[in-house]
mmCIF file of C-alpha atoms and ligand atoms in Angstrom:
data_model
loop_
_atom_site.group_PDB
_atom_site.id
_atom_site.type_symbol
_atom_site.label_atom_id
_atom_site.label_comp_id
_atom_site.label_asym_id
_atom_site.label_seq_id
_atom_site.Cartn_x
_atom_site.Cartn_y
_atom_site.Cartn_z
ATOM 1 C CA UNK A 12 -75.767 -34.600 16.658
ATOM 2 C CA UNK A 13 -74.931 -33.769 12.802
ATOM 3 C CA UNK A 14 -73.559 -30.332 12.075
ATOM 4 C CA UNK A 15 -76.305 -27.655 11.578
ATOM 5 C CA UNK A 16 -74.040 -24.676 10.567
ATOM 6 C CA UNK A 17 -70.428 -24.987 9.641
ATOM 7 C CA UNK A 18 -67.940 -22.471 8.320
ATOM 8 C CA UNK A 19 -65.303 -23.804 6.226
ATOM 9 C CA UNK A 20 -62.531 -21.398 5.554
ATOM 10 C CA UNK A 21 -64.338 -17.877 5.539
ATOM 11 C CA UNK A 22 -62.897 -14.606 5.188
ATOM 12 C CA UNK A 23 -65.011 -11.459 4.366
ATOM 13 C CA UNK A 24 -63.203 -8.212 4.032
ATOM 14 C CA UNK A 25 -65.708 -5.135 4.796
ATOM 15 C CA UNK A 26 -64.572 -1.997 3.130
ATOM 16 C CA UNK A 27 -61.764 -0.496 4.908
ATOM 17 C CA UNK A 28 -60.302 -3.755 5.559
ATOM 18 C CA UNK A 29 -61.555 -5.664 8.658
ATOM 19 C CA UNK A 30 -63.529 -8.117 8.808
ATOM 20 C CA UNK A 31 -62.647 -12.722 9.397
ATOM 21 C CA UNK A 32 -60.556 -14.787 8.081
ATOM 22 C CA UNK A 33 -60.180 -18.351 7.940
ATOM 23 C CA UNK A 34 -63.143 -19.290 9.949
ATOM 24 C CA UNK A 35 -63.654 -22.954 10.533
ATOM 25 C CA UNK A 36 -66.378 -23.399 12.664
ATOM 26 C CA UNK A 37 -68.920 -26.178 12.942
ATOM 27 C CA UNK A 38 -72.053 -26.470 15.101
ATOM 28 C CA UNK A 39 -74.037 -29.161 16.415
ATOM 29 C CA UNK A 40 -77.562 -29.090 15.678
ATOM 30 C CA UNK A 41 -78.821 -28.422 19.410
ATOM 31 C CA UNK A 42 -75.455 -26.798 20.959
ATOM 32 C CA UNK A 43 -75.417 -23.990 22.569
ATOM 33 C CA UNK A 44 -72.710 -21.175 21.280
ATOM 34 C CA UNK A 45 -71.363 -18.667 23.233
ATOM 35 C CA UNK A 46 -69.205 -15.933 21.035
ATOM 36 C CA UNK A 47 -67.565 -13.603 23.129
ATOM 37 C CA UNK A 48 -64.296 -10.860 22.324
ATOM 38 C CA UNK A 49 -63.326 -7.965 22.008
ATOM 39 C CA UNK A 50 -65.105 -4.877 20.470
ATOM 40 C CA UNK A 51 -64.825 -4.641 16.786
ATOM 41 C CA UNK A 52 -63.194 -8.440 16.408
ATOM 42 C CA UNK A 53 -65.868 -9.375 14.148
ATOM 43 C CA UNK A 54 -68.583 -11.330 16.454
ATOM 44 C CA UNK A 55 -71.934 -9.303 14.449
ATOM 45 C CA UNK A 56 -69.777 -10.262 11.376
ATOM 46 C CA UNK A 57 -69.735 -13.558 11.949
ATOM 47 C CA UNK A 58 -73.292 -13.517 12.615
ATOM 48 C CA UNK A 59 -74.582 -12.415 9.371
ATOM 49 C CA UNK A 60 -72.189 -14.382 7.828
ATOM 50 C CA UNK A 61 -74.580 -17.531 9.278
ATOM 51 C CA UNK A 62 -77.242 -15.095 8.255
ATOM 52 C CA UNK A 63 -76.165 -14.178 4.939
ATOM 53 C CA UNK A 64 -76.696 -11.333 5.455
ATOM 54 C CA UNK A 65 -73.244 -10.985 4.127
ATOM 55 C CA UNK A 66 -71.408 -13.043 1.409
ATOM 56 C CA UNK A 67 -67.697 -14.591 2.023
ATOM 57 C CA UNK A 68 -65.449 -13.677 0.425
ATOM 58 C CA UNK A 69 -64.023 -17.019 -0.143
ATOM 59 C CA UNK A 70 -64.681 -20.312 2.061
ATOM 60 C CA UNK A 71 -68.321 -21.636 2.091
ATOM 61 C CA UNK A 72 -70.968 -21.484 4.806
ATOM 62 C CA UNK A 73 -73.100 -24.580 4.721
ATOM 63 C CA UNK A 74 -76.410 -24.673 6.025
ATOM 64 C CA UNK A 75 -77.917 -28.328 7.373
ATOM 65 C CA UNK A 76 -75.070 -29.353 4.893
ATOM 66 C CA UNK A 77 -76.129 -26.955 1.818
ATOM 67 C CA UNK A 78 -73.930 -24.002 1.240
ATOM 68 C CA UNK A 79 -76.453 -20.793 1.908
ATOM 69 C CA UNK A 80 -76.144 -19.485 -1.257
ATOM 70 C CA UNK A 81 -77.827 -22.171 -2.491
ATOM 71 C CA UNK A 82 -80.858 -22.297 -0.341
ATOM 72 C CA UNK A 83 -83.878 -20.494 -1.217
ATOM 73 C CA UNK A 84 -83.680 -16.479 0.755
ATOM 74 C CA UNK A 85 -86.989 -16.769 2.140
ATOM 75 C CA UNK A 86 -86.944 -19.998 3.177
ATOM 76 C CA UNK A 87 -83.583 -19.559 4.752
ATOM 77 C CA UNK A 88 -84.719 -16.717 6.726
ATOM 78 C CA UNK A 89 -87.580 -19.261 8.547
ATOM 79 C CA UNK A 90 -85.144 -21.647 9.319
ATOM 80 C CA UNK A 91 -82.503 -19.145 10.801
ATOM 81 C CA UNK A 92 -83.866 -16.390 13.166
ATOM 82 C CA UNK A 93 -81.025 -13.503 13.809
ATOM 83 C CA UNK A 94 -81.570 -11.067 16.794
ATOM 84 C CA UNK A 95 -80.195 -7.459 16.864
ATOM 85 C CA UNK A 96 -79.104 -6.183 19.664
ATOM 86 C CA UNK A 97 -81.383 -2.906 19.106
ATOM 87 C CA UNK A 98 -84.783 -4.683 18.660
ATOM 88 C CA UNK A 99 -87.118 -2.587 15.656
ATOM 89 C CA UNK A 100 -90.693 -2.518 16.017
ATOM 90 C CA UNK A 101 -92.741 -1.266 12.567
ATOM 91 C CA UNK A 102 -96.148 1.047 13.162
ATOM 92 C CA UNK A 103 -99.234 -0.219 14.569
ATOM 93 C CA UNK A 104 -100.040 -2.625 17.414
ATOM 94 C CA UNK A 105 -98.095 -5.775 18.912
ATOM 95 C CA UNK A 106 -100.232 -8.344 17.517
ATOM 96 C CA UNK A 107 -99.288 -6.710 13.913
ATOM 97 C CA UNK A 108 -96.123 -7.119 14.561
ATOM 98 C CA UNK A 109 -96.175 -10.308 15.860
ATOM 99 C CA UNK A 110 -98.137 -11.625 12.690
ATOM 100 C CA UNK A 111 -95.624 -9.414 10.108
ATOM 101 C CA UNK A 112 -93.718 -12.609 8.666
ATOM 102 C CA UNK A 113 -97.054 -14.197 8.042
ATOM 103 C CA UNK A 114 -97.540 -11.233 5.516
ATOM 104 C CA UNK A 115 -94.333 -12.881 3.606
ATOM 105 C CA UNK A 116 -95.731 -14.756 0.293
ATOM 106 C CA UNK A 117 -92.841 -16.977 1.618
ATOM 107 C CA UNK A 118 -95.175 -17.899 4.684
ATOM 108 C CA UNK A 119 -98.746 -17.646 3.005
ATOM 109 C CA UNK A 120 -99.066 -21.632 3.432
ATOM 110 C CA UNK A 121 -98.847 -20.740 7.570
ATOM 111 C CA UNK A 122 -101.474 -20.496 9.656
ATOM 112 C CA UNK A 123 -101.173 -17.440 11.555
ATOM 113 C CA UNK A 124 -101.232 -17.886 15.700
ATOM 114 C CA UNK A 125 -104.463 -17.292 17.231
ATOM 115 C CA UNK A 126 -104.809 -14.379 20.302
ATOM 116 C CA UNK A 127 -104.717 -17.506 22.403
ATOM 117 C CA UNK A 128 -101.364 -18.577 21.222
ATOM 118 C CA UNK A 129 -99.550 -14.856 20.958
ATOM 119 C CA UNK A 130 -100.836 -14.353 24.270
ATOM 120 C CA UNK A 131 -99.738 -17.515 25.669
ATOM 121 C CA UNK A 132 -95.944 -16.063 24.149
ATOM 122 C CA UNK A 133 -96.322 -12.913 25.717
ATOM 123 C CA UNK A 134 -97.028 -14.181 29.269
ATOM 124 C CA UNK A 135 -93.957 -16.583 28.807
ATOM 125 C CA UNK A 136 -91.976 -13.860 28.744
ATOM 126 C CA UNK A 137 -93.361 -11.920 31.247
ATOM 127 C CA UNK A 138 -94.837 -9.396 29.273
ATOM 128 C CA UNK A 139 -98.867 -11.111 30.196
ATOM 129 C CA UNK A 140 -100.031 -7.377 30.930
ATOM 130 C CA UNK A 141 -99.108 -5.839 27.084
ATOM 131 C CA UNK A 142 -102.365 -6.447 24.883
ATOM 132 C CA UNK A 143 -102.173 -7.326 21.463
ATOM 133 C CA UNK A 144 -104.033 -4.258 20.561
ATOM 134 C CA UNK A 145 -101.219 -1.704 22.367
ATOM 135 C CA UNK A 146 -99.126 0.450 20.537
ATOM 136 C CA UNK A 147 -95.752 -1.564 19.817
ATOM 137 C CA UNK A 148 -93.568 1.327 20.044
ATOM 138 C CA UNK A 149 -94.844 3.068 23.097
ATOM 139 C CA UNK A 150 -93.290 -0.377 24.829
ATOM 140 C CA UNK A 151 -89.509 -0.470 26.620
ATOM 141 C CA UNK A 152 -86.911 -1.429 24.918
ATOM 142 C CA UNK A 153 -86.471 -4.848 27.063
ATOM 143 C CA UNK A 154 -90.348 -5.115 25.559
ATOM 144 C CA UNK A 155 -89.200 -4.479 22.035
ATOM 145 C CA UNK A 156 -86.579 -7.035 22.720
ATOM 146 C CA UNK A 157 -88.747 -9.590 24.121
ATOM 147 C CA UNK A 158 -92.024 -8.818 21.060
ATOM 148 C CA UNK A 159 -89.035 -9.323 18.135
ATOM 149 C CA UNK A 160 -87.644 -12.487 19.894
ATOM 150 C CA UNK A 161 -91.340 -14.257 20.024
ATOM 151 C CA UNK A 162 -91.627 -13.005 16.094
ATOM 152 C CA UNK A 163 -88.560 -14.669 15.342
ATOM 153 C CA UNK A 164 -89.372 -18.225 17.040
ATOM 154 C CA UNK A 165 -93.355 -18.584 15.711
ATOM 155 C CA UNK A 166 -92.202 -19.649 12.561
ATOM 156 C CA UNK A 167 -90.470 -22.441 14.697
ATOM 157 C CA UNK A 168 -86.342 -21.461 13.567
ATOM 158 C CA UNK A 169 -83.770 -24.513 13.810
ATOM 159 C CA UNK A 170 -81.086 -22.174 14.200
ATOM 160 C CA UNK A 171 -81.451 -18.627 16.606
ATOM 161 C CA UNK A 172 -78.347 -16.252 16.268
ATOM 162 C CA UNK A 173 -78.693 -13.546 18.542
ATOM 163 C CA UNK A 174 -75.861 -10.802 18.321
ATOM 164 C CA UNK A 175 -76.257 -9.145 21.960
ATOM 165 C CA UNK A 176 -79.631 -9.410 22.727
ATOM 166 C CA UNK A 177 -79.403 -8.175 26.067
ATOM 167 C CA UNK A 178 -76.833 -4.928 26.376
ATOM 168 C CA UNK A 179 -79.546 -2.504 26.235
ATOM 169 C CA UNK A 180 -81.381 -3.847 27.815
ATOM 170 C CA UNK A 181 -82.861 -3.420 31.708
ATOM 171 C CA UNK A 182 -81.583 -6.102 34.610
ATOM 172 C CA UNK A 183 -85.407 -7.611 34.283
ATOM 173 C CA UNK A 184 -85.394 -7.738 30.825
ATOM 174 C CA UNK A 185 -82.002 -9.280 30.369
ATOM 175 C CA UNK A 186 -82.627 -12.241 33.267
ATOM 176 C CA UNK A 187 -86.315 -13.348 31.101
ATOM 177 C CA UNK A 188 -84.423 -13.125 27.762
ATOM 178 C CA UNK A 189 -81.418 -15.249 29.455
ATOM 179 C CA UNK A 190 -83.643 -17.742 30.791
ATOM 180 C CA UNK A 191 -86.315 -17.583 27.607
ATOM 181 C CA UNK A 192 -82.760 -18.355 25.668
ATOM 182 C CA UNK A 193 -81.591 -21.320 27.881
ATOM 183 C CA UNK A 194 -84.851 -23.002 28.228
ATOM 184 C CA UNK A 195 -85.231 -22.767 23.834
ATOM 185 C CA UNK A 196 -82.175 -24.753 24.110
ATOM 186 C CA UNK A 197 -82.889 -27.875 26.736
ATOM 187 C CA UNK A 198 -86.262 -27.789 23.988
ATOM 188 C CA UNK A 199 -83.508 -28.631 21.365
ATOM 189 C CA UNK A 200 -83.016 -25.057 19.742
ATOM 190 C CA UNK A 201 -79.510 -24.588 18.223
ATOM 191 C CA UNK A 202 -78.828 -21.349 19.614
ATOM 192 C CA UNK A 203 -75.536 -18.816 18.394
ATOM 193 C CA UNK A 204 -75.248 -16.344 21.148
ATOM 194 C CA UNK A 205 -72.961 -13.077 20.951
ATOM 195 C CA UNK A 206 -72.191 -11.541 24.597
ATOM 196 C CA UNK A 207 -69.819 -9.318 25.919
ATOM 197 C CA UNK A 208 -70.352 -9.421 28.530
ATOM 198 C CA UNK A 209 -69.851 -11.992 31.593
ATOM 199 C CA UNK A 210 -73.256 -13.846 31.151
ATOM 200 C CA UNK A 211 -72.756 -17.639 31.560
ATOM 201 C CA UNK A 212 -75.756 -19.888 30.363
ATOM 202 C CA UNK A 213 -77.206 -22.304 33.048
ATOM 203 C CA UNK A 214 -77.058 -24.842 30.212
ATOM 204 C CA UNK A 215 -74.183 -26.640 28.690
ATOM 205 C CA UNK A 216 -72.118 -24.579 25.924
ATOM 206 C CA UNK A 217 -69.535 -24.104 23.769
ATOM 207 C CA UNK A 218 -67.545 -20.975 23.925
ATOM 208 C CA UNK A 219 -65.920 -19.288 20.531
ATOM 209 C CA UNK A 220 -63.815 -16.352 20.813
ATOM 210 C CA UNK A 221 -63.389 -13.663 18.192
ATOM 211 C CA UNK A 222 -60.108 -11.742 18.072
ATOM 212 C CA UNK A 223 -58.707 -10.010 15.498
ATOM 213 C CA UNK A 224 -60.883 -11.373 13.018
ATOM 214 C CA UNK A 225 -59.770 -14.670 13.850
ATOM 215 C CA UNK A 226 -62.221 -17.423 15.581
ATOM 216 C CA UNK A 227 -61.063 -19.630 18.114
ATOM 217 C CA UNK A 228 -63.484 -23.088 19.682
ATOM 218 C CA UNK A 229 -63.174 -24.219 23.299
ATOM 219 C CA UNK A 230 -62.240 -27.395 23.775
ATOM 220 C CA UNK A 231 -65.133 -29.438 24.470
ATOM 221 C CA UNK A 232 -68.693 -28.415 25.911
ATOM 222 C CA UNK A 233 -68.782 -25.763 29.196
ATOM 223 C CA UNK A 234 -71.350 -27.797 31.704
ATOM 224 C CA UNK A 235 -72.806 -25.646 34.261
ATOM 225 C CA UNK A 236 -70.642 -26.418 37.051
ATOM 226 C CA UNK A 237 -67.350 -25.239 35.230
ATOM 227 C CA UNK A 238 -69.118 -22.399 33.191
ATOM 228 C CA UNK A 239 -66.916 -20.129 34.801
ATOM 229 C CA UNK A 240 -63.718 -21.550 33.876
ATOM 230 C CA UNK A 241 -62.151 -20.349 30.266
ATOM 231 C CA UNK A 242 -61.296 -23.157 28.099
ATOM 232 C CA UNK A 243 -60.225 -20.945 25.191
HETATM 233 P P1 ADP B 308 -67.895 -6.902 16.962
HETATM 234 O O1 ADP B 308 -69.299 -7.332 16.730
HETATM 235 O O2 ADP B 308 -67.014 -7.983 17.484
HETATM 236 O O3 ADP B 308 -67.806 -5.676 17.803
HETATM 237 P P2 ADP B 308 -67.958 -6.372 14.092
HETATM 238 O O4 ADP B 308 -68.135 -7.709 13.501
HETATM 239 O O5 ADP B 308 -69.147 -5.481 14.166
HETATM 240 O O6 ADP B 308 -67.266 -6.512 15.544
HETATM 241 O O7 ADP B 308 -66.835 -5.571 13.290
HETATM 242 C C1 ADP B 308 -65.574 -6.126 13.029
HETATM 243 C C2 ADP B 308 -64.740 -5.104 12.280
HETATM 244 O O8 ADP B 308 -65.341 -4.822 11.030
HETATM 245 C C3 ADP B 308 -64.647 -3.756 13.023
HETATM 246 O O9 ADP B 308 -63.336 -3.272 12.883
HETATM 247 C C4 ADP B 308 -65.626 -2.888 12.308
HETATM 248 O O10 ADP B 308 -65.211 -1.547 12.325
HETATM 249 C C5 ADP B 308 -65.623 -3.436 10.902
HETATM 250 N N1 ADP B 308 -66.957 -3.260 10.316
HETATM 251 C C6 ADP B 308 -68.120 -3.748 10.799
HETATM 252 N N2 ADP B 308 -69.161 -3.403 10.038
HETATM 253 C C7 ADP B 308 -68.650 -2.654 9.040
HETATM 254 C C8 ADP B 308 -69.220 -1.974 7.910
HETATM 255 N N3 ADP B 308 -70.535 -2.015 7.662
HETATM 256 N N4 ADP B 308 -68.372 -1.315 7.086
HETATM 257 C C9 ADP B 308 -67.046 -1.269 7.309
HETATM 258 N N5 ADP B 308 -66.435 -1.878 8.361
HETATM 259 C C10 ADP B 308 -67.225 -2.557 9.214
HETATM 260 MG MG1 MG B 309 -71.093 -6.595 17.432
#
């Protein structure tokens, strides 16, 4: 598979002085990433690093080959989905927020989902008794989680960093979002996954470590039977 996201020699300083350096990194289009370390290594920087949401410092992150910077913002944010790990819900009902990004002039050319269709997403992920008229912010947090995930993948992303997507969230919530996560993958979904804790995907996976700013790759690809041996 050709590289979909590669990091070739970044370092970002954030104010105060932490932050990566060197990162080489390159991704497979359809691997599945699991980032793990420490607290405060500089996993969520790494992430929006591949999000832009922050600029190197020096070294280049290259998108499907093109250096981010050069890719259109708009565009880049439909082919890369990013997950917080505190989901954020805006005013009004769940089928609002679900259709937000088609409010983008970015997206005007999309056709926005039908009920049929955002239903269909909600009962996928377990969520088949929230209507589309509810209140979005009267729902769980797991809920949240689960509403901003399906927002993220109806504009189809290549790429799906999530940065934690489960630690606050329920034991329900976390299992559907694990197994919504692994199952986007066997469908071909590049996926960049930040955990600290001792999850394990049921899929094949390469594990990254973050310490001390610095990123380390496993050698070769986790398979499910030795997904609890270290490699790093
Ligand atoms: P992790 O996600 O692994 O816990 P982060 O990438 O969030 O780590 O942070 C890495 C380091 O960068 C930490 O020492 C953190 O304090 C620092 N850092 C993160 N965000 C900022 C920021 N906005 N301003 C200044 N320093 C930051
Ligand atoms: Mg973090």
């Amino acid at each position: 598979m050709e590289t979909i996201i590669d990091f070739d020699t970044v370092s970002y300083t954030w104010p105060g002085g932490k932050g990566l350096q060197d990162v080489r990194l390159a991704v497979s289009g359809g691997d599945f990433v699991l980032v793990s370390g420490p607290s405060g290594s500089g996993k969520s920087t790494l992430l929006r690093l591949a999000a832009r949401l922050e600029e190197p410092d020096s070294g280049t992150v290259r998108f499907a080959g093109v250096p981010l910077a050069d890719l259109d913002p708009p565009k880049l944010r439909r082919r890369i989905g990013y997950i917080q790990q505190t989901p954020v819900v805006m005013e009004g009902s769940v089928r609002e927020n679900l259709l937000l990004p088609y409010s983008f002039a970015v997206n005007r050319e999309e056709v926005p989902p039908s009920d049929t269709v955002l239903q269909d997403w909600l009962n996928r992920v377990a969520l088949a008794r929230v209507g589309l008229d509810d209140v979005a912010a009267a729902l769980s947090v797991g809920q949240k989680q689960r509403l901003c995930i399906i927002r993220s993948l109806l504009l189809r992303p290549e790429l799906l960093l999530m940065d934690e997507p489960t630690s606050a969230l329920d034991r329900e919530s976390r299992h559907i979002v694990e197994q919504l996560t692994e199952e986007l993958n066997r469908e071909g979904m590049t996926i960049i996954l930040v955990s600290h804790s001792d999850y394990r995907p049921q899929v094949a996976h390469v594990c990254v470590t973050v310490k001390d700013g610095r990123v380390a790759q496993g050698e070769g690809r986790m398979t499910v039977c030795d997904a609890s041996v270290e490699v790093v």
